[in-house]
XYZ file of N, CA and C in Angstrom:
849
model
N 104.905 88.522 100.288
C 104.113 88.503 98.996
C 103.430 90.276 99.234
N 103.247 90.638 97.988
C 102.926 92.030 97.977
C 101.480 91.868 97.360
N 100.521 92.656 98.060
C 99.204 92.687 97.976
C 98.782 93.939 97.088
N 98.412 93.898 95.896
C 98.072 95.046 95.172
C 96.437 95.273 94.947
N 96.008 96.369 95.354
C 94.654 96.694 95.338
C 93.941 96.736 93.989
N 92.841 96.455 93.561
C 92.459 96.668 92.048
C 91.196 97.633 91.993
N 90.786 97.763 90.482
C 89.493 98.590 90.729
C 89.743 99.867 90.958
N 88.357 100.464 91.270
C 88.288 101.713 91.713
C 89.151 102.141 93.215
N 89.414 101.281 93.776
C 90.262 101.595 95.034
C 91.476 102.042 94.965
N 92.148 101.656 93.602
C 93.567 101.919 93.661
C 93.860 103.285 93.176
N 92.679 104.109 92.440
C 92.937 105.254 92.116
C 91.567 105.981 92.106
N 91.031 106.150 93.106
C 89.640 106.652 93.514
C 89.465 107.920 92.615
N 88.582 108.078 91.771
C 88.248 109.541 91.265
C 87.031 110.249 92.083
N 87.594 111.372 93.007
C 86.873 112.041 93.786
C 85.602 112.896 92.701
N 84.568 113.018 93.100
C 83.713 114.035 92.443
C 84.342 115.299 92.250
N 83.897 116.300 91.189
C 84.647 117.949 91.016
C 84.215 118.286 92.433
N 85.244 119.311 93.117
C 84.972 120.102 94.451
C 83.538 121.075 94.018
N 82.512 121.227 94.955
C 81.557 121.879 94.801
C 81.875 123.166 94.550
N 83.170 123.525 94.933
C 83.465 125.043 95.134
C 84.129 125.090 93.691
N 84.445 124.180 92.919
C 84.883 124.285 91.532
C 83.824 124.714 90.536
N 82.397 124.364 91.056
C 81.280 124.167 89.976
C 80.237 125.183 90.428
N 80.687 126.217 91.465
C 79.502 126.857 91.910
C 79.634 128.379 91.226
N 80.174 128.463 90.118
C 80.270 129.643 89.217
C 80.670 130.930 89.803
N 81.307 130.776 90.947
C 81.845 132.167 91.399
C 83.347 132.379 90.963
N 83.801 131.700 90.050
C 85.223 131.999 89.571
C 86.460 131.109 90.788
N 87.394 131.503 90.375
C 88.630 130.967 91.103
C 88.754 132.067 92.484
N 88.271 133.272 92.516
C 88.934 134.147 93.238
C 88.538 133.897 94.560
N 87.102 133.207 94.945
C 87.035 132.982 96.263
C 87.424 131.783 96.673
N 87.833 130.861 95.779
C 88.707 129.799 96.070
C 90.263 129.810 96.630
N 91.000 130.940 95.898
C 92.031 131.340 96.134
C 92.312 132.178 97.289
N 91.359 132.859 97.631
C 90.859 133.927 98.953
C 91.107 132.448 100.133
N 89.903 131.552 99.971
C 89.977 130.747 100.884
C 91.276 129.766 101.061
N 92.077 129.702 100.298
C 93.473 128.748 100.325
C 94.173 129.580 101.015
N 94.223 131.107 100.646
C 95.198 132.114 101.212
C 95.055 131.873 102.754
N 93.567 132.261 103.451
C 93.237 132.379 104.370
C 93.806 131.388 105.233
N 93.488 130.208 104.536
C 93.616 128.844 105.230
C 95.280 128.537 105.757
N 95.952 129.063 104.656
C 97.578 129.217 104.886
C 98.181 130.520 105.888
N 96.916 131.243 105.982
C 97.266 132.489 106.958
C 98.488 132.981 106.336
N 98.412 133.791 105.003
C 99.151 134.481 104.348
C 98.461 135.711 103.770
N 99.001 137.252 104.052
C 98.382 138.300 103.686
C 98.173 138.186 102.147
N 97.398 139.134 101.349
C 97.564 139.313 99.908
C 98.990 140.059 99.972
N 99.529 140.624 100.441
C 100.749 141.447 100.413
C 101.837 140.261 100.391
N 101.745 139.308 101.203
C 102.959 138.415 101.065
C 102.755 137.185 99.958
N 101.511 136.828 99.649
C 101.422 136.091 98.430
C 101.744 136.906 97.351
N 101.491 138.410 97.371
C 102.039 139.115 96.046
C 103.441 138.824 95.870
N 104.094 138.764 96.830
C 105.548 138.918 96.807
C 106.212 137.839 96.555
N 105.390 136.641 97.043
C 106.036 135.393 96.825
C 105.890 135.048 95.058
N 104.885 135.530 94.864
C 104.161 135.240 93.406
C 104.446 136.440 92.350
N 105.466 137.297 92.680
C 105.959 138.429 91.531
C 104.849 139.389 91.164
N 103.804 139.241 92.104
C 102.628 140.137 91.662
C 102.612 141.672 92.384
N 101.401 141.847 92.772
C 100.975 143.119 93.800
C 99.923 142.825 94.333
N 99.910 143.305 95.560
C 98.694 143.155 96.623
C 97.250 143.613 95.745
N 97.307 144.637 95.052
C 96.054 145.052 94.220
C 95.828 144.134 93.277
N 96.442 143.467 92.517
C 96.231 142.312 91.529
C 95.506 141.226 92.090
N 96.262 140.666 93.759
C 95.892 139.599 94.142
C 94.390 139.967 94.713
N 94.295 141.352 95.181
C 92.623 141.476 95.737
C 91.705 141.382 94.607
N 92.101 142.319 93.473
C 91.277 142.041 91.968
C 91.001 140.552 91.714
N 91.713 139.802 91.734
C 91.466 138.136 91.691
C 90.658 137.601 92.243
N 90.640 137.912 93.718
C 89.790 137.407 94.884
C 88.695 137.877 94.496
N 88.463 139.049 94.549
C 87.320 139.621 94.281
C 86.057 139.412 92.781
N 87.037 138.930 91.881
C 86.611 138.371 90.587
C 86.550 139.717 89.970
N 87.305 140.720 90.196
C 87.347 142.011 89.193
C 88.468 141.910 88.124
N 89.334 140.737 88.536
C 90.330 140.590 87.386
C 90.255 138.890 87.212
N 90.411 138.492 85.949
C 90.413 136.977 85.815
C 91.925 136.686 85.457
N 92.689 135.963 86.587
C 93.610 135.565 86.392
C 94.204 134.380 85.252
N 95.280 134.419 84.738
C 95.674 133.858 83.577
C 96.027 132.323 84.364
N 96.136 131.171 83.084
C 96.333 129.916 83.655
C 97.910 129.925 84.860
N 98.402 130.765 83.896
C 100.036 130.742 84.549
C 99.683 130.989 85.911
N 98.922 132.542 86.262
C 99.026 132.958 87.485
C 98.413 131.880 88.389
N 97.141 131.396 88.023
C 96.169 130.619 88.575
C 97.439 129.338 89.409
N 98.173 128.549 88.261
C 99.046 127.702 88.925
C 100.404 128.388 89.474
N 100.586 129.449 89.455
C 101.586 130.011 90.393
C 101.271 130.335 91.827
N 99.894 130.592 91.872
C 99.524 131.108 93.130
C 99.122 129.737 94.016
N 98.715 128.832 93.076
C 98.385 127.577 93.746
C 99.716 126.829 94.352
N 100.878 126.897 93.786
C 101.908 126.353 94.068
C 102.581 127.401 95.415
N 102.397 128.704 95.388
C 103.013 129.433 96.593
C 101.669 129.125 97.755
N 100.610 128.729 97.606
C 99.576 128.400 98.597
C 99.687 126.949 98.955
N 100.495 125.938 98.276
C 100.943 124.523 98.595
C 99.329 123.871 98.711
N 98.710 124.504 97.575
C 97.402 123.741 97.078
C 97.535 122.309 97.012
N 96.896 121.325 97.054
C 97.256 120.068 96.561
C 96.841 119.637 95.580
N 97.477 118.755 94.392
C 97.393 118.708 93.084
C 95.586 118.475 92.713
N 95.121 117.597 93.290
C 93.679 117.529 92.775
C 92.964 119.252 92.665
N 93.497 119.805 94.000
C 92.496 120.870 93.951
C 92.993 122.051 93.173
N 94.265 122.126 92.406
C 94.792 122.847 91.550
C 93.790 122.750 90.199
N 93.702 121.276 90.111
C 92.734 121.171 88.866
C 91.509 121.724 88.970
N 90.785 122.061 90.290
C 89.505 122.438 90.855
C 89.678 124.066 90.511
N 90.785 124.629 90.809
C 91.311 126.154 90.711
C 91.073 126.258 89.190
N 91.632 125.504 88.475
C 92.038 125.887 86.943
C 90.726 125.893 86.366
N 89.684 124.799 86.797
C 88.437 124.467 86.401
C 87.226 125.821 86.719
N 87.477 126.560 87.887
C 86.719 127.468 88.203
C 87.224 128.727 87.828
N 88.274 128.780 86.952
C 88.750 129.886 86.393
C 88.471 129.836 85.002
N 87.974 128.700 84.292
C 87.472 128.550 83.034
C 88.970 127.781 82.328
N 89.793 127.306 82.513
C 90.670 126.574 82.331
C 90.708 125.010 82.213
N 91.241 124.242 81.307
C 91.306 122.891 81.394
C 91.987 122.258 82.649
N 91.920 121.354 83.111
C 92.716 120.593 84.136
C 94.138 120.723 83.414
N 95.194 120.729 84.590
C 96.381 120.634 84.084
C 97.111 119.302 84.308
N 96.689 118.711 85.315
C 97.353 117.582 85.871
C 96.242 116.191 85.762
N 97.006 115.193 84.847
C 96.122 114.067 84.456
C 95.806 113.084 86.028
N 94.981 112.513 85.839
C 94.688 111.315 87.184
C 94.723 110.108 86.589
N 95.979 109.356 86.260
C 96.090 108.117 85.635
C 95.684 106.613 86.633
N 95.061 105.972 85.880
C 94.870 104.848 86.977
C 96.174 104.304 87.188
N 96.030 103.587 88.630
C 97.378 103.193 88.657
C 97.714 101.715 88.040
N 96.632 101.175 87.881
C 96.922 100.011 86.895
C 97.088 100.451 85.378
N 97.316 101.582 85.424
C 97.553 101.868 83.525
C 99.070 101.747 83.295
N 99.370 101.248 82.220
C 100.880 100.714 81.810
C 101.697 102.018 81.762
N 101.102 103.165 81.901
C 102.154 104.254 82.016
C 102.633 104.200 83.215
N 102.112 103.939 84.492
C 102.714 104.000 85.531
C 102.965 102.524 86.095
N 103.559 101.816 85.111
C 104.527 100.446 85.460
C 105.577 100.662 86.234
N 106.452 101.565 85.951
C 107.488 101.640 86.512
C 107.323 102.407 88.100
N 106.255 102.982 88.258
C 105.998 103.324 89.569
C 105.612 102.665 90.209
N 104.677 101.478 89.742
C 104.224 100.469 90.654
C 105.363 99.394 90.826
N 105.976 99.173 89.670
C 107.452 98.222 89.996
C 108.281 98.694 90.915
N 108.599 99.890 90.976
C 109.653 100.526 92.118
C 108.704 100.626 93.542
N 107.406 100.774 93.798
C 106.672 100.789 95.028
C 106.948 99.148 95.628
N 106.578 98.416 94.420
C 106.602 96.998 95.030
C 108.038 96.531 95.492
N 109.026 97.000 94.516
C 110.371 96.352 95.052
C 110.682 97.250 96.276
N 110.318 98.569 96.757
C 110.790 99.297 97.769
C 110.188 98.376 99.079
N 108.761 98.157 98.995
C 108.173 97.541 100.221
C 108.784 96.229 100.551
N 109.202 95.189 99.213
C 109.367 94.211 99.330
C 111.068 94.034 99.870
N 111.764 95.086 99.552
C 113.040 95.104 99.967
C 113.221 95.622 101.695
N 112.183 95.956 102.115
C 111.677 96.706 103.596
C 111.671 95.343 104.365
N 111.146 94.138 104.048
C 110.984 93.371 104.731
C 112.206 92.456 105.264
N 111.960 92.135 106.289
C 110.696 91.612 107.394
C 109.875 92.495 107.888
N 110.430 94.049 107.805
C 109.658 94.786 108.691
C 108.333 95.189 107.738
N 107.595 95.774 108.579
C 106.098 95.959 107.842
C 106.268 97.232 106.793
N 106.118 97.356 105.676
C 105.383 98.541 104.776
C 104.320 98.233 104.002
N 103.622 99.745 103.675
C 102.612 99.669 102.987
C 102.331 100.641 101.991
N 101.729 100.810 100.980
C 101.180 101.995 100.350
C 99.679 102.331 100.411
N 99.257 103.548 100.779
C 98.294 103.813 100.539
C 97.693 105.468 99.805
N 96.345 105.547 99.771
C 96.113 106.584 98.809
C 95.639 107.794 99.766
N 94.824 108.738 98.940
C 94.800 110.114 99.910
C 93.591 109.585 101.048
N 92.886 108.373 100.956
C 91.968 108.252 101.978
C 92.427 106.737 102.528
N 93.550 106.623 102.620
C 94.488 105.668 103.354
C 94.088 103.949 102.911
N 92.908 103.847 101.537
C 93.137 102.690 100.788
C 94.366 102.108 101.026
N 94.307 100.782 101.363
C 95.581 100.029 100.885
C 95.928 99.739 99.554
N 97.021 100.115 98.855
C 97.375 99.960 97.487
C 98.043 98.717 97.370
N 99.154 98.578 98.428
C 99.791 97.427 98.493
C 100.485 97.242 99.586
N 101.169 95.990 100.152
C 101.477 95.643 101.318
C 102.415 94.634 101.383
N 103.079 94.335 101.986
C 104.364 93.561 102.150
C 103.968 92.396 103.037
N 104.957 91.416 103.350
C 104.697 90.212 104.198
C 104.853 90.575 105.582
N 105.565 91.498 106.068
C 105.164 92.376 107.379
C 104.114 92.807 107.981
N 103.459 93.227 106.938
C 101.829 93.969 107.141
C 101.064 92.547 107.323
N 100.864 91.631 106.385
C 100.395 90.573 106.304
C 100.816 89.769 107.945
N 101.487 89.999 108.109
C 101.892 89.010 109.403
C 101.319 89.776 110.501
N 101.362 91.079 110.811
C 100.623 91.978 111.685
C 98.827 92.049 111.509
N 98.428 91.748 110.283
C 96.794 91.303 110.036
C 96.329 90.067 110.378
N 97.466 89.058 110.864
C 96.716 87.783 110.798
C 95.740 87.556 112.042
N 94.532 86.767 111.270
C 93.498 87.004 112.564
C 92.404 87.952 112.373
N 92.907 89.020 111.529
C 91.782 90.086 111.192
C 90.661 89.730 110.421
N 89.363 89.695 110.909
C 88.278 89.569 109.912
C 88.281 89.865 108.561
N 87.686 88.622 107.657
C 87.832 89.075 106.209
C 87.063 90.367 105.867
N 85.963 90.505 106.593
C 85.325 91.656 106.206
C 85.893 93.073 106.287
N 87.070 93.079 107.163
C 87.724 94.399 107.198
C 89.145 94.272 105.798
N 89.142 92.991 105.038
C 90.219 92.886 104.799
C 89.907 93.356 102.999
N 88.511 93.112 102.576
C 87.907 93.188 101.334
C 86.614 93.917 101.252
N 86.390 94.404 100.055
C 86.908 94.137 98.812
C 88.492 95.090 98.725
N 88.387 96.431 99.511
C 89.685 97.023 99.786
C 90.001 97.657 100.830
N 91.186 96.771 101.683
C 91.202 97.264 103.074
C 91.595 98.890 103.151
N 91.253 99.227 104.343
C 91.728 100.633 104.478
C 92.628 100.846 105.916
N 93.786 101.561 105.872
C 94.537 101.523 106.723
C 94.167 101.701 108.196
N 93.244 103.172 108.127
C 92.679 103.438 109.363
C 91.587 102.601 109.770
N 90.847 101.917 108.962
C 89.709 101.051 109.673
C 90.421 99.731 110.288
N 91.557 99.279 109.494
C 91.948 98.017 109.971
C 92.817 98.286 111.591
N 93.422 99.696 111.730
C 94.055 99.961 113.119
C 93.430 100.073 113.887
N 91.952 101.022 113.768
C 91.096 101.524 115.176
C 89.611 100.811 115.088
N 89.555 99.870 114.194
C 88.092 99.039 114.061
C 88.047 97.891 115.340
N 87.230 98.044 116.140
C 87.471 97.080 117.456
C 87.533 95.833 117.068
N 87.052 95.279 115.618
C 87.437 93.956 115.337
C 88.822 93.965 114.602
N 89.503 94.706 114.607
C 90.866 94.888 113.538
C 91.992 94.926 114.921
N 92.700 95.544 114.528
C 94.216 95.792 115.514
C 93.964 96.226 116.796
N 92.737 97.035 117.062
C 92.797 97.781 118.063
C 92.851 97.192 119.580
N 92.037 96.090 119.613
C 92.416 95.081 120.945
C 93.737 94.841 120.976
N 94.564 94.428 120.089
C 95.972 93.945 120.065
C 97.111 95.289 120.577
N 96.281 96.418 120.136
C 97.478 97.849 120.583
C 97.594 97.965 121.723
N 98.705 97.794 122.417
C 99.013 97.957 123.813
C 98.881 99.364 124.338
N 99.163 100.207 123.733
C 99.082 101.624 123.846
C 97.969 102.639 122.793
N 96.879 101.510 122.754
C 95.731 102.024 121.862
C 95.379 103.491 122.006
N 95.380 104.039 123.299
C 94.738 105.599 123.512
C 95.725 106.449 122.944
N 97.097 106.308 123.164
C 98.041 107.171 122.522
C 98.667 106.863 120.990
N 98.159 105.769 120.771
C 98.262 105.595 119.166
C 96.869 106.032 118.374
N 95.969 105.856 119.174
C 94.559 106.339 118.339
C 94.701 107.809 118.342
N 95.373 108.576 119.428
C 95.351 109.997 119.470
C 96.245 110.217 118.229
N 97.268 109.680 118.008
C 98.509 110.120 117.094
C 97.595 110.071 115.569
N 96.991 109.031 115.546
C 96.547 108.787 114.377
C 95.146 109.562 113.765
N 94.648 109.691 114.791
C 93.181 110.950 114.651
C 93.491 112.638 114.543
N 94.966 112.941 114.982
C 95.546 114.113 114.761
C 96.116 113.911 113.431
N 96.717 113.131 113.103
C 97.420 113.099 111.535
C 96.456 113.412 110.663
N 95.126 112.767 110.894
C 94.153 112.735 110.076
C 93.484 114.351 110.216
N 93.151 114.694 110.842
C 92.872 115.862 111.134
C 93.804 117.137 110.635
N 95.177 117.010 110.744
C 96.163 117.737 110.164
C 95.913 117.969 108.533
N 95.875 116.574 108.068
C 95.705 116.338 106.687
C 93.896 116.993 106.195
N 93.044 117.012 106.975
C 92.059 117.504 106.727
C 91.940 119.187 106.813
N 92.834 119.701 107.625
C 93.031 121.030 107.371
C 93.771 121.323 106.193
N 94.580 120.690 105.470
C 95.479 121.054 104.196
C 94.500 120.803 103.176
N 94.042 119.506 103.154
C 93.425 119.374 102.038
C 92.064 119.550 101.376
N 91.127 120.109 102.479
C 89.763 119.969 102.329
C 89.022 118.753 101.267
N 89.280 117.713 102.053
C 89.108 116.863 101.433
C 87.663 116.021 102.568
N 86.290 116.010 101.882
C 85.156 115.491 102.262
C 85.256 113.907 102.323
N 85.911 113.349 101.625
C 85.947 111.668 101.774
C 86.805 111.569 103.015
N 87.975 112.280 102.984
C 88.680 112.131 104.208
C 88.015 112.524 105.702
N 87.505 113.582 105.414
C 86.608 114.037 106.579
C 85.700 113.171 107.244
N 84.853 112.317 105.964
C 83.722 111.253 106.407
C 84.554 110.053 106.964
N 85.723 109.661 106.451
C 86.572 108.492 107.152
C 86.825 108.790 108.513
N 87.833 110.420 109.085
C 87.862 110.752 110.184
C 86.465 110.300 111.394
N 85.437 111.047 111.023
C 84.168 110.875 111.354
C 83.958 109.503 111.988
N 84.138 108.709 110.710
C 83.730 107.156 111.003
C 84.561 106.397 111.926
N 85.922 106.697 111.785
C 87.033 106.098 112.861
C 87.009 106.578 114.217
N 86.903 108.092 114.215
C 86.464 108.472 115.603
C 85.548 108.040 116.406
N 84.832 107.554 115.592
C 82.988 107.147 116.424
C 83.459 105.723 116.851
N 84.542 104.822 116.170
C 84.577 103.540 116.523
C 84.841 103.395 118.440
N 83.968 102.495 118.867
C 84.139 102.462 120.234
C 85.343 101.674 120.527
N 86.401 102.284 121.829
C 87.487 101.729 122.228
C 86.987 100.748 123.006
N 87.964 99.694 122.944
C 87.602 98.252 123.832
C 87.559 98.708 125.316
N 86.660 98.123 126.057
C 86.635 98.426 127.497
C 88.024 97.978 128.123
N 88.731 97.253 127.830
C 90.164 96.905 128.244
C 91.246 97.474 128.052
N 90.788 98.443 126.999
C 92.220 99.094 126.303
C 92.906 100.042 127.397
N 94.271 99.784 127.271
C 94.790 100.872 128.390
C 96.392 100.716 127.949
N 96.861 102.047 128.020
C 98.285 102.081 127.899
C 99.368 101.562 128.929
N 99.544 100.321 128.496
C 100.501 99.449 129.519
C 101.447 100.341 130.082
N 102.176 100.184 131.315
C 103.147 100.639 131.739
C 104.575 99.838 131.094
N 105.275 100.744 130.729
C 106.754 100.082 130.171
C 107.348 99.277 131.239
N 107.840 98.204 130.858
C 109.153 97.160 132.024
C 110.084 97.846 132.361
N 110.747 97.851 133.692
C 111.607 98.020 134.182
C 112.695 98.013 132.854
N 113.468 99.086 132.569
C 114.615 99.021 131.632
C 114.567 99.004 130.254
N 113.366 99.274 130.084
C 112.896 99.646 128.776
C 113.383 100.193 127.611
N 113.261 100.358 126.617
C 114.244 101.169 125.583
C 113.656 102.651 125.624
N 114.390 103.687 125.485
C 114.131 104.859 125.599
C 113.698 105.341 124.058
N 112.503 105.292 123.766
C 112.055 105.294 122.350
C 112.204 106.607 121.930
N 112.624 106.889 120.600
C 113.088 107.770 119.924
C 111.501 108.944 119.384
N 110.541 107.979 119.188
C 109.489 108.510 118.602
C 108.275 107.589 119.203
N 107.089 108.055 118.985
C 105.827 107.089 119.515
C 105.938 105.987 119.180
N 106.025 105.034 119.565
C 105.897 103.741 119.081
C 104.497 103.062 118.858
N 103.950 102.572 118.085
C 102.799 101.584 118.220
C 103.212 100.199 118.775
N 102.741 99.747 119.835
C 103.094 98.636 120.802
C 102.060 97.777 120.629
N 102.260 96.689 119.689
C 101.243 95.766 119.354
C 101.462 93.957 119.671
N 100.363 93.514 120.278
C 100.538 92.222 120.309
C 100.658 91.367 119.263
N 101.547 90.215 119.533
C 101.399 89.190 117.914
C 102.006 87.996 118.799
N 100.875 87.064 119.025
C 101.577 85.779 118.955
C 102.335 85.575 120.209
N 101.535 86.521 121.436
C 102.272 86.443 122.561
C 103.325 87.148 122.850
N 103.627 87.861 121.910
C 104.790 88.845 122.176
C 104.457 90.474 121.780
N 105.082 91.554 122.718
C 104.553 92.802 122.331
C 105.870 93.194 121.593
N 105.491 93.802 120.172
C 106.165 94.259 119.433
C 106.123 95.845 119.174
N 107.367 96.633 119.012
C 107.231 98.022 119.263
C 107.754 98.311 117.622
N 106.814 99.030 116.920
C 107.304 99.943 116.005
C 106.661 101.311 115.856
N 108.068 102.269 115.295
C 107.724 103.654 114.882
C 107.348 103.839 113.215
N 106.585 104.511 113.189
C 106.329 104.878 111.631
C 106.751 105.895 110.833
N 107.205 105.983 109.577
C 107.475 107.033 109.071
C 106.587 106.989 107.415
N 106.412 108.216 106.994
C 105.727 108.415 105.730
C 106.070 108.924 104.818
N 106.377 108.617 103.357
C 107.388 109.202 102.278
C 106.013 109.384 101.119
N 106.154 110.739 100.474
C 105.566 111.096 99.299
C 106.649 111.457 98.172
N 105.996 111.548 97.195
C 106.740 111.796 95.863
C 106.841 113.234 95.941
N 108.003 113.784 95.523
C 108.659 115.044 95.580
C 108.112 115.777 93.755
N 107.151 116.860 94.212
C 106.823 117.589 93.035
C 105.995 116.535 91.786
N 104.982 116.036 92.633
C 104.262 114.937 91.407
C 103.190 115.840 90.820
N 103.419 115.267 89.466
C 102.795 115.896 88.136
C 101.278 115.283 87.898
N 101.020 114.213 88.389
C 99.908 113.475 88.394
C 99.172 113.208 89.852
N 97.523 113.567 89.724
C 96.944 113.798 90.740
C 96.948 112.006 91.743
N 97.238 111.043 90.859
C 97.147 109.704 91.591
C 98.304 109.552 92.236
N 99.628 109.812 91.827
C 100.721 109.491 92.272
C 100.947 110.984 93.212
N 100.570 112.135 93.498
C 100.614 112.893 94.290
C 99.794 112.273 95.763
N 98.659 111.595 95.724
C 98.058 111.365 96.582
C 98.372 109.766 97.260
N 99.793 109.272 96.817
C 100.282 107.959 97.392
C 100.890 108.255 98.615
N 101.016 107.229 99.463
C 101.977 107.713 100.320
C 102.779 106.336 100.903
N 103.891 106.075 101.035
C 104.734 104.959 101.710
C 104.723 104.833 103.062
N 104.201 103.844 103.774
C 104.244 104.190 105.462
C 104.818 102.796 105.642
N 106.350 102.857 106.506
C 107.144 101.873 106.924
C 107.113 102.050 108.330
N 107.334 100.615 108.760
C 107.183 100.593 109.883
C 108.716 100.066 110.449
N 109.518 100.958 111.451
C 110.731 100.476 111.987
C 110.811 100.087 113.361
N 111.279 98.912 113.346
C 111.411 98.061 114.941
C 111.686 99.133 115.585
N 111.386 99.526 116.765
C 111.811 100.577 117.954
C 112.599 100.027 118.928
N 112.965 98.758 119.072
C 113.792 98.160 119.866
C 114.475 96.936 119.244
N 115.596 96.649 119.900
C 116.240 95.187 119.407
C 115.441 93.938 119.643
N 114.386 93.651 120.419
C 113.936 92.671 120.519
C 112.854 92.332 119.321
N 112.094 93.427 118.978
C 111.037 93.632 117.778
C 112.037 93.146 116.363
N 112.993 93.744 116.221
C 114.067 93.660 115.094
C 114.656 91.883 114.993
N 114.924 91.561 116.263
C 115.226 90.296 116.205
C 114.183 89.276 115.990
N 112.884 89.590 116.389
C 111.793 88.431 116.264
C 111.531 88.586 114.779
N 111.387 89.763 114.322
C 111.195 89.752 112.764
C 111.956 89.057 111.674
N 113.324 89.254 112.403
C 114.317 88.436 111.572
C 114.134 86.981 111.544
N 113.830 86.436 113.083
C 113.675 84.972 113.155
C 112.488 84.512 112.614
N 111.553 85.123 112.263
C 110.182 84.796 111.638
C 110.422 84.502 110.019
N 111.427 85.468 109.721
C 111.641 85.742 108.323
C 112.885 84.266 108.043
N 113.157 83.694 108.813
C 114.178 82.627 108.657
C 115.477 83.042 108.203
């Protein structure tokens, strides 16, 4: 069964970046992104087929960049698509990238493809999340792991980080909670550093403040345990310990803000016992 979110949680529209409306133009924003990426003016100029002098003039407001130059610099600075629109607005241009609601007919093929993908991954868990980890879709493997989670964490729009780290969510069942929690928080911290998202930072501060269950501990692996090839999430389900490693996929060169902020996370069994158990459940 595929669970598809609806309403604002599907394609949330964040308010315009304060930096895009502060009246200072695109120059300071471009400089901030360049410094964030730790790239010199000369290096950026070489990448963008410009000159360090011109980059300096743009950053100080002495020169107004063309729309093409804004987009070119944003691409070489790996600026997220949403923030590229903010840069264009700050420079006096219209946004270049649309933000189409996920339930819009124009994205029918995208929704159908994602649903087929995560359903085809069954019996292994898979889900789709947006930029702040709101769950857009999930398959039956995820539903199995969430069995018993309180309804208040599942509606109206479940959030993957809350579901995992909340003391009433999956946290008490995760047998290596300290390690897995550290992995998730570090992942969010890296995203915040790259994306300048206040909503993501607020979520990070919320879940990082959740109390860790007093009895949480990273269990020792039994003798003869599998040598894991990546950090697993070891979670208890129906009296068994299941082990998964996760991977995250995004879309190449997205041309829409909504699409750019979607991520498909799949959980691969990390040992033969987990794979066998899931196939047994699936009949």
